[in-house]
PDB file of C-alpha atoms in Angstrom:
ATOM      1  CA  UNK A  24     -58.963  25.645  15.361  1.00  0.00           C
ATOM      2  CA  UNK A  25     -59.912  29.174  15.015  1.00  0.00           C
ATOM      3  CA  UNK A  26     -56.768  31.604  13.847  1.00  0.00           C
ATOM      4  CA  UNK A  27     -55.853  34.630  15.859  1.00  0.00           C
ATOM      5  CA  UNK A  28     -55.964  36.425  12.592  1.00  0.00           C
ATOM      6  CA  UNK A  29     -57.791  36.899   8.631  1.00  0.00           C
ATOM      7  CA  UNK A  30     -55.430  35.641   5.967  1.00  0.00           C
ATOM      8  CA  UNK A  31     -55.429  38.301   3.279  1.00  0.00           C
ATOM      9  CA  UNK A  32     -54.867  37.295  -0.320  1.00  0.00           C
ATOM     10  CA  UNK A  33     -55.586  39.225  -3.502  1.00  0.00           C
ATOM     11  CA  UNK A  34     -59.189  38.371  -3.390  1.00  0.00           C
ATOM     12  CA  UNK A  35     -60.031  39.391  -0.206  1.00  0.00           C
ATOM     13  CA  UNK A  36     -62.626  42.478   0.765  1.00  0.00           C
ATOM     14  CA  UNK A  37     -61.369  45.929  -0.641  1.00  0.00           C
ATOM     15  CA  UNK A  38     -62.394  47.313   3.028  1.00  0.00           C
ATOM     16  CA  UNK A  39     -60.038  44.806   4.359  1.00  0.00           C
ATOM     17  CA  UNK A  40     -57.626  45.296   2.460  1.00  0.00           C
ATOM     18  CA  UNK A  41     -57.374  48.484   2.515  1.00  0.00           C
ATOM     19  CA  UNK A  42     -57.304  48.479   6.445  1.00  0.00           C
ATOM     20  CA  UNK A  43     -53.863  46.183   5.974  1.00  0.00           C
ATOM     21  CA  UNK A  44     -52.741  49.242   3.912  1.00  0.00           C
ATOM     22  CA  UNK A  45     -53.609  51.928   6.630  1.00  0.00           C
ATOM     23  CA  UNK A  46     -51.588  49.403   9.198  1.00  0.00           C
ATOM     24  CA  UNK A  47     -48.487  49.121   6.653  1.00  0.00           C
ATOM     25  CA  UNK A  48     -48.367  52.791   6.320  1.00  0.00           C
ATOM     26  CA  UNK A  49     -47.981  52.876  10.599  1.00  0.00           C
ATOM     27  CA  UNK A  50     -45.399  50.984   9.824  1.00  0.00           C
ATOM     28  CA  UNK A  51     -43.887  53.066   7.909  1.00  0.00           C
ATOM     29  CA  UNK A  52     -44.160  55.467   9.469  1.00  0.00           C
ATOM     30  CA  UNK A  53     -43.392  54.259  12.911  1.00  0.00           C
ATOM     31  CA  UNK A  54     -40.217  52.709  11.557  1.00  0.00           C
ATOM     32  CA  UNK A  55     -38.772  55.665   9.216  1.00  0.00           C
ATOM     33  CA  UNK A  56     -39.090  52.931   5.984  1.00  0.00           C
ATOM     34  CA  UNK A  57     -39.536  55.127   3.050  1.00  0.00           C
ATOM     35  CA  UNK A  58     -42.957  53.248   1.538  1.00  0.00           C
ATOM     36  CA  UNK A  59     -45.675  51.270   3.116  1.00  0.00           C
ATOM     37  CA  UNK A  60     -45.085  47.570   2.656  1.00  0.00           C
ATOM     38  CA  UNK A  61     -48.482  46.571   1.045  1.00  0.00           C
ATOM     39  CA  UNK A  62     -50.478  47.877  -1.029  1.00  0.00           C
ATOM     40  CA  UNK A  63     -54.566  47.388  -2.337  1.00  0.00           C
ATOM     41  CA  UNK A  64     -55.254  45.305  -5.315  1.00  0.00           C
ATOM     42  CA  UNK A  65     -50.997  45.271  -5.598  1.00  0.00           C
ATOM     43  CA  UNK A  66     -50.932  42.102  -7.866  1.00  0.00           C
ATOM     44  CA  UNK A  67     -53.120  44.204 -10.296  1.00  0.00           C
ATOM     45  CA  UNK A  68     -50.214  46.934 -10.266  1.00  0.00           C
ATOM     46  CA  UNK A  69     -46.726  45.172  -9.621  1.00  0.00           C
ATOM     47  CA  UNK A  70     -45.172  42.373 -12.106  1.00  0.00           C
ATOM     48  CA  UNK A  71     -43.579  41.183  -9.361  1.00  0.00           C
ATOM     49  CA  UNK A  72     -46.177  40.134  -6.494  1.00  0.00           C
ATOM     50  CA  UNK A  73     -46.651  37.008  -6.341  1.00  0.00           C
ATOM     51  CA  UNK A  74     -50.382  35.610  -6.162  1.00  0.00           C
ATOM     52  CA  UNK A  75     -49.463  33.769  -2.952  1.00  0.00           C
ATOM     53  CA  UNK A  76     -48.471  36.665  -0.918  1.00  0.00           C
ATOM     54  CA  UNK A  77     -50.608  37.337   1.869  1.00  0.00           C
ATOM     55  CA  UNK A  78     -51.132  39.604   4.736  1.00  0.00           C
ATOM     56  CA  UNK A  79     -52.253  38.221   7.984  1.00  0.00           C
ATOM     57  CA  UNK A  80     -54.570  40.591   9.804  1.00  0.00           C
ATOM     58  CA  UNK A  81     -55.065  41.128  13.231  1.00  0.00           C
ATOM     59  CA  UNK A  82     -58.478  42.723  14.578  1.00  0.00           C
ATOM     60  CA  UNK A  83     -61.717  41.930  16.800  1.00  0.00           C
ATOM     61  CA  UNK A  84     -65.616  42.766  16.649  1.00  0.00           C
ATOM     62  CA  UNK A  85     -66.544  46.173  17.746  1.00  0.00           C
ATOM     63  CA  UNK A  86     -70.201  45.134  18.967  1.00  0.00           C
ATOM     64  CA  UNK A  87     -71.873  46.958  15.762  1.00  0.00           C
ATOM     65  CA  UNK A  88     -71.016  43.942  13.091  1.00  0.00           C
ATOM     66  CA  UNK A  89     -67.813  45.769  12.256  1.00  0.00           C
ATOM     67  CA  UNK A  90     -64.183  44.544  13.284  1.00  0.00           C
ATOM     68  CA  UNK A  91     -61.747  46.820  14.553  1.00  0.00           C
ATOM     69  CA  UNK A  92     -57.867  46.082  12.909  1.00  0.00           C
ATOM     70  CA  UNK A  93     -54.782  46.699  15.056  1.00  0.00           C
ATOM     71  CA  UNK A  94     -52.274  45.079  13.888  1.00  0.00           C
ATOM     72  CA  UNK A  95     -50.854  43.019  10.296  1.00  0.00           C
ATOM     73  CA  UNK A  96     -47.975  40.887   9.743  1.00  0.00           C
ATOM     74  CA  UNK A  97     -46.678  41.050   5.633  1.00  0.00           C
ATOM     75  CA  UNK A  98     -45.650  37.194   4.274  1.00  0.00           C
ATOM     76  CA  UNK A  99     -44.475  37.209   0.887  1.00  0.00           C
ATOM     77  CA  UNK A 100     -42.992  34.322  -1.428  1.00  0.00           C
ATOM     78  CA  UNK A 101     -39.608  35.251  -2.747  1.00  0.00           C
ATOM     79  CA  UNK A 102     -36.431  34.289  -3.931  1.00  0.00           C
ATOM     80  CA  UNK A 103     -33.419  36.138  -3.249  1.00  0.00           C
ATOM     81  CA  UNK A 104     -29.725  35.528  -4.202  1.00  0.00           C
ATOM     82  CA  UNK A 105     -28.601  35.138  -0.984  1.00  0.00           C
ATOM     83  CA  UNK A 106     -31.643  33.725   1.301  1.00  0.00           C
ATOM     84  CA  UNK A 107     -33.638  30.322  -0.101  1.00  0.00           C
ATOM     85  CA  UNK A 108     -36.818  30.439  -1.680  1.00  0.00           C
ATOM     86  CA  UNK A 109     -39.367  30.449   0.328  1.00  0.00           C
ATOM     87  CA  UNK A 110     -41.909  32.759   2.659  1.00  0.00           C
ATOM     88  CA  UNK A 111     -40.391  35.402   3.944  1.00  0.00           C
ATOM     89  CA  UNK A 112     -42.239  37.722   6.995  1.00  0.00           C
ATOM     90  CA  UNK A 113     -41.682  41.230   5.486  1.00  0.00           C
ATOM     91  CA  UNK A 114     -43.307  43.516   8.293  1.00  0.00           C
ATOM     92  CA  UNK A 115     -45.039  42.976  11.653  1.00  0.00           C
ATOM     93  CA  UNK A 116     -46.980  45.935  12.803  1.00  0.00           C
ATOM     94  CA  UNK A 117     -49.532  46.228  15.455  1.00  0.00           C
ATOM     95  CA  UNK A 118     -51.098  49.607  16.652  1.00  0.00           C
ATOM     96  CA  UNK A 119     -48.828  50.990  19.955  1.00  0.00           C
ATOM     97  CA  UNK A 120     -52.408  50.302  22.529  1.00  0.00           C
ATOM     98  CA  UNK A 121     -52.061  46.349  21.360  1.00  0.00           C
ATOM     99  CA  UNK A 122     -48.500  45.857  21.556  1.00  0.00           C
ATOM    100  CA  UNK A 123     -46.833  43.898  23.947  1.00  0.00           C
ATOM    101  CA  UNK A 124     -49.836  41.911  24.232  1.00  0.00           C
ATOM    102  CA  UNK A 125     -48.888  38.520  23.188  1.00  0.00           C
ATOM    103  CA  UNK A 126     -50.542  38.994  19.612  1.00  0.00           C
ATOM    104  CA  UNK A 127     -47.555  37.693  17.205  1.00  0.00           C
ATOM    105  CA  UNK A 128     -46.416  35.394  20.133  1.00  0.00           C
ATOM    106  CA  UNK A 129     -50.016  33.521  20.191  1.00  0.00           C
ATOM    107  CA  UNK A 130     -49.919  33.838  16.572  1.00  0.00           C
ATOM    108  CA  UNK A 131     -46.367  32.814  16.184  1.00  0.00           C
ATOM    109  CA  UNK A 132     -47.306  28.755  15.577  1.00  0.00           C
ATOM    110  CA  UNK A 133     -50.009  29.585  13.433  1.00  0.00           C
ATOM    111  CA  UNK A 134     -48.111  31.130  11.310  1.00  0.00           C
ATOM    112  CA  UNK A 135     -44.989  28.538  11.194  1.00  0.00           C
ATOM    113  CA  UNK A 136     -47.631  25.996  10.437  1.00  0.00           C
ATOM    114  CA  UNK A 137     -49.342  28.241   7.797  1.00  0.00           C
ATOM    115  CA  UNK A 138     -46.079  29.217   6.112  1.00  0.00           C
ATOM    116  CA  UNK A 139     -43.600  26.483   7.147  1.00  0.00           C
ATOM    117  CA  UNK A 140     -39.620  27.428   7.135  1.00  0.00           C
ATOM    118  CA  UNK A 141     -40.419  30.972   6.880  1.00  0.00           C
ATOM    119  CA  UNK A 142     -37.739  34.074   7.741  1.00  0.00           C
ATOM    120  CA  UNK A 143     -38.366  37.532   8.885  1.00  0.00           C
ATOM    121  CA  UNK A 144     -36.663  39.318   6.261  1.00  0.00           C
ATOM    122  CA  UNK A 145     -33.518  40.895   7.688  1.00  0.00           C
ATOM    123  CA  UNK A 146     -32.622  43.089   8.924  1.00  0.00           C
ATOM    124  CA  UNK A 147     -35.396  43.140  11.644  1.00  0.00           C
ATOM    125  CA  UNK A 148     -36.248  46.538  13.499  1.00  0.00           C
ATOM    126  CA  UNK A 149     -35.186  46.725  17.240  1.00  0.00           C
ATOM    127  CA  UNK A 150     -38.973  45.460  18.718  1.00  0.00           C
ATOM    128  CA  UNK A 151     -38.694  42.358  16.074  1.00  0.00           C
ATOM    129  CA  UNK A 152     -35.442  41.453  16.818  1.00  0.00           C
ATOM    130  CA  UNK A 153     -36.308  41.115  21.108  1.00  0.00           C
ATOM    131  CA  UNK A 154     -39.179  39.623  19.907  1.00  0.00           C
ATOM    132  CA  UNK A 155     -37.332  37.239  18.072  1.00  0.00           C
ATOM    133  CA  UNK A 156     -34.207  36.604  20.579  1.00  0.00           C
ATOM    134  CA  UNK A 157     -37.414  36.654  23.680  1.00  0.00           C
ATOM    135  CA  UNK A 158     -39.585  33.348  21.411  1.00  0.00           C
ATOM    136  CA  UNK A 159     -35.282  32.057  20.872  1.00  0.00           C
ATOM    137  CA  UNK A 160     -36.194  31.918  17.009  1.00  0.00           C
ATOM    138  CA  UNK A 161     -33.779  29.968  15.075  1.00  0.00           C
ATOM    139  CA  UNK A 162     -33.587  28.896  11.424  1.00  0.00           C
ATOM    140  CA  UNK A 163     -30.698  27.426   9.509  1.00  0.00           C
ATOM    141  CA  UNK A 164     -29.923  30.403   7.420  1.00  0.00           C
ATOM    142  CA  UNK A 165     -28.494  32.342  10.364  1.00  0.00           C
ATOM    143  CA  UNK A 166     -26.642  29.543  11.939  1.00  0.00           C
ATOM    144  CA  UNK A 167     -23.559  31.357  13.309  1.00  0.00           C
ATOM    145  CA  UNK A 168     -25.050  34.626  12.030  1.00  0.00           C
ATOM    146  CA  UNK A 169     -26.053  37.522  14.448  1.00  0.00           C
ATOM    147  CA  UNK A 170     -29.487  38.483  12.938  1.00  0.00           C
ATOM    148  CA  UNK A 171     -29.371  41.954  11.339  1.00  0.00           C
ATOM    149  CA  UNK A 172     -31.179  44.461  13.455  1.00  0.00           C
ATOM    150  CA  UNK A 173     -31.898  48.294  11.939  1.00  0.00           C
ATOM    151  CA  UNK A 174     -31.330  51.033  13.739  1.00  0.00           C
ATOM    152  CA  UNK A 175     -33.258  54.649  13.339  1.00  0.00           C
TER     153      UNK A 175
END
């Protein structure tokens, strides 16, 4: 089965990657977070990223060979003190003419199958967290939780 998106990983295309990096600074900037979430060729410059992170990105042909890319979703490996280790969904961004058009929700079991047990790292901005309440996600970490939602 085709997937609604390109899996990014630290060997991808430099064009592509640097498209994820032009949608993670929208988010950004669209969300008042002080730094873009991803960055090109960022195992080669941070310690800390781990060679499994990926990016997931969003995007269809524009007729001439070329794809157009509207929207990325950040997954990460981590381990925090106070979540388990695991894949954690760091951003979700997709360009304002594509939103609200099923993208993440058609994409939403590819993704649990691709990165099984995975949580969107709290706390979620307000579109993420109807998005989240609307698809009635659940995991065992926020069992009698509310799930943290940031406000601007």
């Amino acid at each position: 089965e085709k997937l609604p998106f390109t899996v990014l990983g630290p060997n991808s295309p430099l064009s592509y990657q640097q498209a994820a990096r032009r949608l993670a600074e929208d988010f950004a900037n669209g969300t008042c977070f002080e730094s873009a979430p991803y960055e090109v060729k960022e195992i080669e410059r941070y310690a800390s990223t781990d060679w499994r992170d990926r990016v997931l990105l969003f995007g269809k042909p524009t007729g001439d060979g070329k794809m157009r890319f509207f929207g990325a979703v950040g997954m990460r490996w981590k381990k925090y003190d106070d979540l388990p280790e695991g894949w954690i969904m760091t951003w979700a961004w997709f360009h304002p003419t594509e939103q609200r058009k099923g993208h993440l929700r058609n994409a939403w079991p590819h993704i649990s199958r691709l990165f099984p047990d995975f949580i969107p790292l709290p706390p979620a901005t307000p579109a993420m967290g109807l998005f989240l309440e609307k698809i009635n996600f659940s995991h065992p970490f926020f069992l009698n939780k509310e799930f943290p939602i940031v406000t601007f």
